[in-house]
Coordinates of C-alpha atoms and ligand atoms in Angstrom, one line a residue:
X1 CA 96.8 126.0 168.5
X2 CA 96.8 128.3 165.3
X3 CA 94.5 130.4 164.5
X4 CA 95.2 130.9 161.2
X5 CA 93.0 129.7 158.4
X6 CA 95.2 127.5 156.5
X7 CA 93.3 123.7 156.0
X8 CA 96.4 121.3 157.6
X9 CA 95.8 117.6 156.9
X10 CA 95.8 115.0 154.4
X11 CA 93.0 114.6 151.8
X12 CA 92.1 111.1 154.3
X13 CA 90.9 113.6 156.8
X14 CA 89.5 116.1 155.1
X15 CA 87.6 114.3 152.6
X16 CA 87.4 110.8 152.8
X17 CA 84.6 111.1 150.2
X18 CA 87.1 112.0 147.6
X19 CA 90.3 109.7 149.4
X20 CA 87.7 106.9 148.6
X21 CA 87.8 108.0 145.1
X22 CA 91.1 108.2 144.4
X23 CA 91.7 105.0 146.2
X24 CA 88.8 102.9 143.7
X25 CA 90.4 105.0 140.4
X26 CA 93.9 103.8 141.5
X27 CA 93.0 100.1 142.1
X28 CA 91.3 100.1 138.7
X29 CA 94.0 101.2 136.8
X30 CA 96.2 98.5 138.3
X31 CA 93.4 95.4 137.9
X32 CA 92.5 96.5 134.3
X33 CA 94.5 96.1 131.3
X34 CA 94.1 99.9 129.7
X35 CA 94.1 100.3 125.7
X36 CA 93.3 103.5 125.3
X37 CA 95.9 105.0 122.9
X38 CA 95.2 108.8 124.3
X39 CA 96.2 107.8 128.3
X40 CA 99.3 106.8 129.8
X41 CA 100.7 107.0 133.4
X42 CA 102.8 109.7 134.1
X43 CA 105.6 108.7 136.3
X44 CA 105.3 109.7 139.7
X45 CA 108.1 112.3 139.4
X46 CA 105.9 114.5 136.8
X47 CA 102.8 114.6 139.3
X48 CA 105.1 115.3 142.2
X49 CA 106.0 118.3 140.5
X50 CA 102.1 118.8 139.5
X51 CA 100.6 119.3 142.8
X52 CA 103.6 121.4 144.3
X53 CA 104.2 125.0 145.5
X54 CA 104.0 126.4 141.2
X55 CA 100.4 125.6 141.6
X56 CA 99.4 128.6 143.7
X57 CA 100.9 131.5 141.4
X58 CA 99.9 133.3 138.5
X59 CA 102.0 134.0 136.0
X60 CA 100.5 136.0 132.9
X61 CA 103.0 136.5 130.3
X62 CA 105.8 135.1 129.2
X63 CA 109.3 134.7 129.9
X64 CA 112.0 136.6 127.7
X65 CA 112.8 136.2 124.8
X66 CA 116.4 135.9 125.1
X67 CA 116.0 132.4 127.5
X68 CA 115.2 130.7 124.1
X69 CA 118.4 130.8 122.9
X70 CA 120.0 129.8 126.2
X71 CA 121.2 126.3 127.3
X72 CA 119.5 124.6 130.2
X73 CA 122.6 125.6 132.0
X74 CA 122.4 129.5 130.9
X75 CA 118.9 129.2 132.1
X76 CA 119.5 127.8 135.5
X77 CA 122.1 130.1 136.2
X78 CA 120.6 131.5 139.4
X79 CA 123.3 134.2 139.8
X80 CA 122.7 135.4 136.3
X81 CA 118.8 134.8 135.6
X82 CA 117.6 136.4 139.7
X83 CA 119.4 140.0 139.0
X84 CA 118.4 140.4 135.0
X85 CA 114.8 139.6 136.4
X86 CA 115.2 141.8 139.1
X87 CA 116.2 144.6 135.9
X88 CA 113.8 143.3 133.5
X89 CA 111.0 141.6 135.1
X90 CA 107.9 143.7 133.4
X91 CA 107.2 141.0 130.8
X92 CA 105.0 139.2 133.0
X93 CA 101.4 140.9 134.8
X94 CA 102.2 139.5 137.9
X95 CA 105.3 140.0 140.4
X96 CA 106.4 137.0 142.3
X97 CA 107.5 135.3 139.2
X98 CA 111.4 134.5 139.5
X99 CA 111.2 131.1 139.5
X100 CA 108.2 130.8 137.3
X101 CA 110.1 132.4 134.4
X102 CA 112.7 129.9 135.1
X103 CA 110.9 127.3 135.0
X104 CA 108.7 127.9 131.6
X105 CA 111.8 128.7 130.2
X106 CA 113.5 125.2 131.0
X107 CA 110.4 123.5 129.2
X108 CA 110.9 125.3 126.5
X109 CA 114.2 124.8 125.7
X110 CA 114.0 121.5 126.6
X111 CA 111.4 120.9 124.5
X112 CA 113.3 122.9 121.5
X113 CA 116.1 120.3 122.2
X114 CA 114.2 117.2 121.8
X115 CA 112.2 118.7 118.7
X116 CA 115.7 119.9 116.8
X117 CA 116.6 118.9 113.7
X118 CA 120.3 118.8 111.8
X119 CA 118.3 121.8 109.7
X120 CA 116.7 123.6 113.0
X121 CA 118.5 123.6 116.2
X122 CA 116.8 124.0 119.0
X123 CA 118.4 127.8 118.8
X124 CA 116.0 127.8 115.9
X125 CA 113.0 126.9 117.3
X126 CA 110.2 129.0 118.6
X127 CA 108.1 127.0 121.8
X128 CA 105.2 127.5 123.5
X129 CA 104.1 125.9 126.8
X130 CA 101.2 127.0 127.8
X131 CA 98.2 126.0 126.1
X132 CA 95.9 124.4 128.7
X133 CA 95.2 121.1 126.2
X134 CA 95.1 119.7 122.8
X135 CA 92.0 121.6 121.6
X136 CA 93.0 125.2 122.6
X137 CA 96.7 124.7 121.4
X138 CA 94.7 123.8 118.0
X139 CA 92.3 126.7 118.2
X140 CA 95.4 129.0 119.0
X141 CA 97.0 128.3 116.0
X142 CA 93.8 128.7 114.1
X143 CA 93.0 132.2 115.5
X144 CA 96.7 132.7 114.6
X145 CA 96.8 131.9 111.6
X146 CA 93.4 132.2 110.3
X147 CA 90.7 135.0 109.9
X148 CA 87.3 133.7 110.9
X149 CA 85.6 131.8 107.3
X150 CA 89.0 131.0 106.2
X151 CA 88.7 127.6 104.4
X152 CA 91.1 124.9 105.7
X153 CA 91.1 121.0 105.1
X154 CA 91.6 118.1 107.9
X155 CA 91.2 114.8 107.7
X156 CA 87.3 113.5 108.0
X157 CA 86.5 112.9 111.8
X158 CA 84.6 109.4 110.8
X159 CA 87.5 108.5 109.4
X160 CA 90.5 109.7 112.1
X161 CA 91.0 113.5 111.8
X162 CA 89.7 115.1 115.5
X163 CA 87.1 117.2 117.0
X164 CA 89.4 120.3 116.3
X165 CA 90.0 119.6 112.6
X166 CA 86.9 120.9 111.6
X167 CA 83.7 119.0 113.1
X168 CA 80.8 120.8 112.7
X169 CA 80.2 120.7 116.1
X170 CA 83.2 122.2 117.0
X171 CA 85.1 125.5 117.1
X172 CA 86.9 124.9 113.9
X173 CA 84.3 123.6 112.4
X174 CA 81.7 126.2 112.9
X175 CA 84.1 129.5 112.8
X176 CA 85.7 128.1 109.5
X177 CA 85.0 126.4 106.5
X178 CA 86.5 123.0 106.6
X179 CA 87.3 121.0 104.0
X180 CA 87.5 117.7 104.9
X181 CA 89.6 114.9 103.2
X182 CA 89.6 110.6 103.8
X183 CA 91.3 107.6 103.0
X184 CA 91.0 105.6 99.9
X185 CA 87.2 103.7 100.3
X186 CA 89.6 100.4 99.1
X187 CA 92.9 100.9 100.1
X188 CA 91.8 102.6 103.4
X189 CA 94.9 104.5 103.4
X190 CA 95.3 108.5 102.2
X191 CA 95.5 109.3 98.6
X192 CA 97.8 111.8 98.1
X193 CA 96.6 112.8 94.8
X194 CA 93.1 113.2 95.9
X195 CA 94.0 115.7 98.5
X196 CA 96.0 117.7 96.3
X197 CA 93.0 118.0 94.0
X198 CA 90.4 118.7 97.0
X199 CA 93.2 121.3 97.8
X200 CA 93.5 123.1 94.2
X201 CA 89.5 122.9 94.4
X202 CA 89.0 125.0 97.5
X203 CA 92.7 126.6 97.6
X204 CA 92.8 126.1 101.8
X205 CA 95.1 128.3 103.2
X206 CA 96.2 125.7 105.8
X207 CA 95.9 122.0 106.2
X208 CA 96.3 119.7 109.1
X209 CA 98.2 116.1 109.0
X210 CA 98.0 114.3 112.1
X211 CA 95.3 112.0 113.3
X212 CA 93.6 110.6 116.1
X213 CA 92.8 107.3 114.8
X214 CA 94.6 107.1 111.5
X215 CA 97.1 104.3 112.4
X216 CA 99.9 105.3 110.5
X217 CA 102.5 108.6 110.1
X218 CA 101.5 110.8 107.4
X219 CA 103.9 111.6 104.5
X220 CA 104.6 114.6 105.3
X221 CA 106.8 115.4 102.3
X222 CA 103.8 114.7 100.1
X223 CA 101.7 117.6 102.6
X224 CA 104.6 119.6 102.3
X225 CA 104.3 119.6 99.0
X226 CA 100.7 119.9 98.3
X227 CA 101.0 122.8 101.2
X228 CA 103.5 124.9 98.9
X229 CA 101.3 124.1 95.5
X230 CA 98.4 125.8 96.8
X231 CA 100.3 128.4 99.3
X232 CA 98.6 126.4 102.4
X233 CA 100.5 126.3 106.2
X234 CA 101.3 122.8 107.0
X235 CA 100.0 122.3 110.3
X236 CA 101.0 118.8 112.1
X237 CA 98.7 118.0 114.8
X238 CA 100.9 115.0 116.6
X239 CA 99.3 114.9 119.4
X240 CA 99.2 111.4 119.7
X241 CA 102.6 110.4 118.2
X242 CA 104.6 113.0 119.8
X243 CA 108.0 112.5 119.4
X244 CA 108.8 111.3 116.0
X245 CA 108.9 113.0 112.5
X246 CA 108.9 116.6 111.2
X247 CA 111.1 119.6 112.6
X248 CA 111.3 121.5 109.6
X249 CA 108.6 120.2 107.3
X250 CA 105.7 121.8 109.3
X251 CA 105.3 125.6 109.3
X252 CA 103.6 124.7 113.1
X253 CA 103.3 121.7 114.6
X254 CA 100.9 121.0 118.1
X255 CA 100.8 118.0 120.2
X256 CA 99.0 116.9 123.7
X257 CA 101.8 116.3 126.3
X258 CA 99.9 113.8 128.3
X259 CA 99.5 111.0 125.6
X260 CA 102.6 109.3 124.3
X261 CA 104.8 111.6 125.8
X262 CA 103.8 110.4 129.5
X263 CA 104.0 114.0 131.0
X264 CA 100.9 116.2 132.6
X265 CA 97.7 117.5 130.9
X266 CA 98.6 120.0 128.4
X267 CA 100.1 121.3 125.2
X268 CA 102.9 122.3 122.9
X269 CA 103.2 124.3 119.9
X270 CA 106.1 124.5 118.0
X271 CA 107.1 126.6 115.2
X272 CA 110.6 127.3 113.1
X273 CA 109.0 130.9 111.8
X274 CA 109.1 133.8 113.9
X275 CA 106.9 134.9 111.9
X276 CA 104.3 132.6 113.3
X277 CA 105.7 132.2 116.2
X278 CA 104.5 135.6 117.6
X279 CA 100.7 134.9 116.4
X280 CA 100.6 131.9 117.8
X281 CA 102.3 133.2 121.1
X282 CA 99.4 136.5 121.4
X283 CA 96.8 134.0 120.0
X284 CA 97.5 131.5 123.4
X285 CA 98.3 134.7 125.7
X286 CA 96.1 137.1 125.7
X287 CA 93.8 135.5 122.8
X288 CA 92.6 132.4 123.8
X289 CA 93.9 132.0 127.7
X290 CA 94.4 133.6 131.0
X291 CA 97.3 132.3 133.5
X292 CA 99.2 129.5 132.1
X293 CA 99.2 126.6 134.9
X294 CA 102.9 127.1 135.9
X295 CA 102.4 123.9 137.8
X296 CA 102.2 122.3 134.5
X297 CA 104.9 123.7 133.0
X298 CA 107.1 122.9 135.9
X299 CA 105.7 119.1 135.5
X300 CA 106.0 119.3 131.5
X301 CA 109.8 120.5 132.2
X302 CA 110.3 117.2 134.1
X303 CA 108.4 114.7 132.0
X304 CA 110.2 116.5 128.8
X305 CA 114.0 115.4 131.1
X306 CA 112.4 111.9 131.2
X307 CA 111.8 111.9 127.5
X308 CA 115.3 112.8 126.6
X309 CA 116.2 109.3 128.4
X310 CA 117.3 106.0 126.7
X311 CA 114.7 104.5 128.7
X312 CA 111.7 106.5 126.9
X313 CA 113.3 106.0 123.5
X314 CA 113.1 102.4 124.3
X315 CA 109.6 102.7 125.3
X316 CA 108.7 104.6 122.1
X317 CA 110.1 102.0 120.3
X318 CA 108.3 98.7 121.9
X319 CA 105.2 100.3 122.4
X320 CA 105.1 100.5 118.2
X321 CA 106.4 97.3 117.8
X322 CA 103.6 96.1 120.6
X323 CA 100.7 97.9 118.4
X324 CA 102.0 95.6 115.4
X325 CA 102.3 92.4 116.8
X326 CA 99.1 93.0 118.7
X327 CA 97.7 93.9 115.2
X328 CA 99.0 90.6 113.6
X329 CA 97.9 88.1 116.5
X330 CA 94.7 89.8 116.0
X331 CA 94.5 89.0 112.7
X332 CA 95.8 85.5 112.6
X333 CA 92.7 84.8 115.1
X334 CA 90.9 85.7 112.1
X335 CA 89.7 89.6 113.6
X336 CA 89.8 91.9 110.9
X337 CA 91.8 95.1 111.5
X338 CA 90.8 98.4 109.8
X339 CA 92.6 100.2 107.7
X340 CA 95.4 97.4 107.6
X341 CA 97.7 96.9 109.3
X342 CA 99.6 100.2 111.9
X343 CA 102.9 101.6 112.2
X344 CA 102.3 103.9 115.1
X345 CA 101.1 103.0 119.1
X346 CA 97.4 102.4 117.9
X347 CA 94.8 100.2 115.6
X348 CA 91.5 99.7 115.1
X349 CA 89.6 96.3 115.1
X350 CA 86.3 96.4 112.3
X351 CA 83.8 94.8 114.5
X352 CA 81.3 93.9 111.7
X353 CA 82.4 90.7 110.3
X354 CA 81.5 89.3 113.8
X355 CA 77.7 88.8 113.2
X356 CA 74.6 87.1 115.6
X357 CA 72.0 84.3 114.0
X358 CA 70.0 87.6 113.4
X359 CA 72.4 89.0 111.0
X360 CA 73.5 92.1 113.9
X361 CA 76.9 93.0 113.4
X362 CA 78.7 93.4 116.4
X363 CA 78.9 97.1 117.2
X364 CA 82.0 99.3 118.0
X365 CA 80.1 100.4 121.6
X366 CA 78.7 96.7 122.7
X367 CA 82.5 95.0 121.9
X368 CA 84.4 97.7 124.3
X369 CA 81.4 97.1 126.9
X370 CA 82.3 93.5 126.7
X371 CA 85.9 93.9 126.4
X372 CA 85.3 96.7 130.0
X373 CA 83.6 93.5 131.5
X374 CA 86.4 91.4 131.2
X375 CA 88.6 93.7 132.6
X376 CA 90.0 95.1 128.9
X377 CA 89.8 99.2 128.6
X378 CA 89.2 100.3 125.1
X379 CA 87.2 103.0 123.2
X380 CA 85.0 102.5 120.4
X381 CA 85.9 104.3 117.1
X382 CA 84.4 105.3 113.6
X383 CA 86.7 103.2 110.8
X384 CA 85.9 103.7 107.2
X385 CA 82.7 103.2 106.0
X386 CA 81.4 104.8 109.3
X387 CA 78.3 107.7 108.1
X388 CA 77.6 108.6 112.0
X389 CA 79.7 109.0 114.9
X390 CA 77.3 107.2 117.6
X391 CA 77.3 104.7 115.8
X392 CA 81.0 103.3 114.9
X393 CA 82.0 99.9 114.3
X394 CA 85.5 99.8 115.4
X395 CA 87.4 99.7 118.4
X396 CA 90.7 101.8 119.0
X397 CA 93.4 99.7 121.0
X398 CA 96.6 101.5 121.8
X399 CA 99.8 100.4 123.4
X400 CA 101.0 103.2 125.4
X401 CA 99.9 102.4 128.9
X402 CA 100.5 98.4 128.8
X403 CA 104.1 98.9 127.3
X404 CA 105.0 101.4 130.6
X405 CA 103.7 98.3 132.3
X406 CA 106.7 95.8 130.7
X407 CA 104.3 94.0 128.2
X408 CA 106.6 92.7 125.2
X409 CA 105.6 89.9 122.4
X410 CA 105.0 87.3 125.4
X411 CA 102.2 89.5 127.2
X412 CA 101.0 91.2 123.7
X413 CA 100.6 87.2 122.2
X414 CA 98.5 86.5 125.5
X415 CA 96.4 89.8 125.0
X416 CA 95.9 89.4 121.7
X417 CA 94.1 85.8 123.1
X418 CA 92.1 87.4 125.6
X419 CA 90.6 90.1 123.3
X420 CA 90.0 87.2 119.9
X421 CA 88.5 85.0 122.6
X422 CA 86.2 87.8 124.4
X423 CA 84.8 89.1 120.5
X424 CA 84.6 85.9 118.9
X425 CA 82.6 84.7 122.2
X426 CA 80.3 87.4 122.0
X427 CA 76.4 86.7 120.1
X428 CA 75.1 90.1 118.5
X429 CA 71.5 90.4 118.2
X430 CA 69.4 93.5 118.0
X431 CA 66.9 94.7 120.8
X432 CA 63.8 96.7 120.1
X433 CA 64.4 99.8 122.5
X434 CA 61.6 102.1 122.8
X435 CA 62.7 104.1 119.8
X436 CA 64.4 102.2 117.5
X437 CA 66.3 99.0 117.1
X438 CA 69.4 98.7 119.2
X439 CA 72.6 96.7 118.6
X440 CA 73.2 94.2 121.5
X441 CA 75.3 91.0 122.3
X442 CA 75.5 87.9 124.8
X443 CA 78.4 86.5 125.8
X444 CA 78.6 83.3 127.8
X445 CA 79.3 83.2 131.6
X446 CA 82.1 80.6 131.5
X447 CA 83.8 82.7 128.1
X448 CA 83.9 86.0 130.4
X449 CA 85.4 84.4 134.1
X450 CA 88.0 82.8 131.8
X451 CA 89.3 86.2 130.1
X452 CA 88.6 88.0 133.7
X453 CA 91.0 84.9 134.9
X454 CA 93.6 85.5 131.8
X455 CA 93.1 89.2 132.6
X456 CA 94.4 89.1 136.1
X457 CA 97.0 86.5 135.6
X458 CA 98.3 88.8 133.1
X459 CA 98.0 92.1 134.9
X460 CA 99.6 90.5 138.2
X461 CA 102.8 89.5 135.8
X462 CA 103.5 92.6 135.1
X463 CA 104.4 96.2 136.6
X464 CA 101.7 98.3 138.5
X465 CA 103.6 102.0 139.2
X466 CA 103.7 101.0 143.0
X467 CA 104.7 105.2 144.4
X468 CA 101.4 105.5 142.7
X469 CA 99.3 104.5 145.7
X470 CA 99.4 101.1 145.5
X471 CA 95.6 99.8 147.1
X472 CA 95.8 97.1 150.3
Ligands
LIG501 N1 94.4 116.6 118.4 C1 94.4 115.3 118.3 C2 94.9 114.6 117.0 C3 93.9 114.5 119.3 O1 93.9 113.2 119.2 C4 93.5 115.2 120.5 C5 93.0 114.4 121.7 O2 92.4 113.4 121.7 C6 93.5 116.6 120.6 C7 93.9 117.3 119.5 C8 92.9 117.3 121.7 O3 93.5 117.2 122.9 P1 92.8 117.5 124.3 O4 91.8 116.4 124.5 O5 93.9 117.6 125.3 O6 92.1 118.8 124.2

């Protein structure tokens, strides 16, 4: 018997309420076939290194400066990095921070290595760790590099730009003036020309590239470009399609770490500039944060190991090719796919053509109900032609998550069934709700049981991450 005040025992124990949970989460993310082109499973390794000892610490601060030029070697060097610490240690706010320095360091530079370019080695580079998410890297770089009513432009949020680009319901949107830019009404695709003139109009003194449901890479020569015509930054926001392009095109670029790249919740901002660098680094710490989650910089440093793998770069690759043969079966059922065609890990289905005796267009909202019902996880999504963000018409389908899972052309043919047959089942028809009209839609009995039959067929055929917590 102890009598200290420590809570020993698994979570089973102490809070079966939550166990429970955990256990129903878990079983649905192995029954259901998940399309959401923003989640991903992180491999057990990453959220081992989540939930351990790192957790507990704070760490305010940052490592020095002098680890960013260092090899992963240099920086694990115990018997060199323990004694200059010892000398040096008063760039951090809290003691006790040895290993955390460590351990932020080797996410950075590993980070810098898989970001380097022939022009920017990973010497070069200038990388930050610690921004919580997605939306306070973004609003870091934009108290960085911005004075409150600066004017910047980012792509329209109805049309794929994000929350952080300059909604008016957002940060960005309400501290600056934002300048938003689209795609072509008929090509649905950017117009290059059009946002340099929207740019020599209001003379932005940054601009955003990098989308949320804009399914293909920018050109980001052409932003470059329009960038140095009107003396804008260049800011890439890849948060979804971490990995690819850029290096030294962007003067900053940000991305989520928990989408493509498969690693914890979180964020990285990269820059070549010093310049900008050591804005960006006060505006995360002390401007917009307090104690960076070491945890998940320690998890980041793993997941960012992973991604420097064969394996990954295979998985980048297939999970691409999966979002454009998913996007063609789609289309040969006769589904009409917004904005084209894709050449990242996500598309968007227009809903509308599929229309009830009534004349109701199938909505965005009912088709990813349906598609939940049958066991299919998607979101609904503005596409072009969109005026209101309740009330989208698309669906976003991504390929992330089912490519970790082993699905190639076979299983992608037999999805791209599953989802034609659920929508082209479905019978909008509008329901008088007590305030106005609402979009509905039936779908017969025998239609659903035979995708939620496809649906488990196919989800038993391929891998479920088993060191998950596989349900009995
Ligand atoms: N930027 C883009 C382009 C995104 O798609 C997202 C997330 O959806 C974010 C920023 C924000 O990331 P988070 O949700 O982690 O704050």
């Amino acid at each position: 018997m102890t009598d200290d005040f420590l809570f020993r025992g698994p979570l089973e124990e102490l809070d079966p309420d939550v166990a429970e949970l955990i256990r129903l989460e878990t079983a649905r993310q192995e029954q259901r076939i998940i399309l959401i082109p923003s989640e991903s499973t992180i491999p057990f390794a990453v959220r081992e290194a989540l939930t351990a000892s790192f957790h507990n610490i704070y760490a305010e601060g940052y490592p020095l400066d002098e680890t960013r030029t260092m090899t992963q070697a240099e920086i694990l060097d115990y018997g060199a990095r323990l004694p200059e610490y010892r000398r040096l240690a008063d760039k951090r706010y809290y003691k006790g921070t040895e290993y955390a320095d460590i351990v932020e360091a080797l996410a950075r530079r590993r980070a810098a290595e898989l970001f380097a370019t022939p022009r920017y080695s990973a010497e070069k580079l200038f990388v930050n760790v610690q921004p919580l998410s997605g939306a306070p890297a973004n609003s870091a770089i934009f108290s960085g590099l911005l004075t409150v009513g600066d004017t910047f432009m980012g792509m329209d949020l109805l049309q794929g730009g994000h929350l952080t680009h300059g909604s008016p319901v957002a940060r960005s949107g309400k501290q600056y003036k934002a300048i938003p830019y689209g795609v072509d009404p008929v090509t649905e695709r950017l117009d290059y020309e059009q946002i340099r003139q929207i740019a020599l109009e209001h003379r932005p003194r940054l601009i955003i590239a990098g989308y949320t449901s804009y399914p293909y890479a920018p050109d980001w020569n052409a932003f470059r470009a329009i960038c140095d015509e009107v003396g804008a930054y260049l800011m890439a926001d890849v948060a979804h399609v971490a990995g690819l392009i850029i290096g030294g095109v962007a003067d900053v670029v940000s991305f989520t770490t928990h989408k493509t790249l498969g690693g914890p919740r979180g964020a990285i901002i990269i820059t070549h500039r010093s310049d900008i660098a050591s804005k960006v680094d006060r505006a995360v710490f002390p401007g917009e944060q307090g104690g960076p989650h070491v945890n998940t910089m320690a998890a980041l440093a793993v997941a960012l190991r992973l991604a420097a793998t064969e394996q990954f770069r295979e998985l980048q690759q297939q999970t691409v090719s999966n979002a454009s043969r998913l996007a063609d079966q789609l289309a040969a059922r006769g589904l009409r796919i917004a904005y084209g065609a894709t050449d990242t890990h996500l598309l968007l289905v227009d809903c509308r053509p599929i229309t009830g005796p009534d004349g109701t267009p199938l909505s965005g909202d009912i088709a990813a109900r349906l598609l939940d019902l049958a066991g299919i996880v998607c979101n609904r999504n503005t596409i072009p032609g969109d005026t209101a963000a309740l009330r989208s018409s698309g669906i976003r389908i991504g390929t992330p998550w089912v490519t970790q899972r082993g699905f190639r052309e076979s299983e992608i043919d037999t999805l791209a069934g599953l989802i034609a047959d659920t929508l082209q089942a479905s019978v909008p028809f509008s329901y008088t709700g007590r305030k106005r009209s609402e979009p509905r839609a039936k779908i017969d009995f025998e239609a659903l049981q035979q995708v939620k039959r496809g649906v488990a067929e196919l989800s038993a055929r391929v891998g479920i991450d088993t060191d998950a917590g596989a349900v009995d």
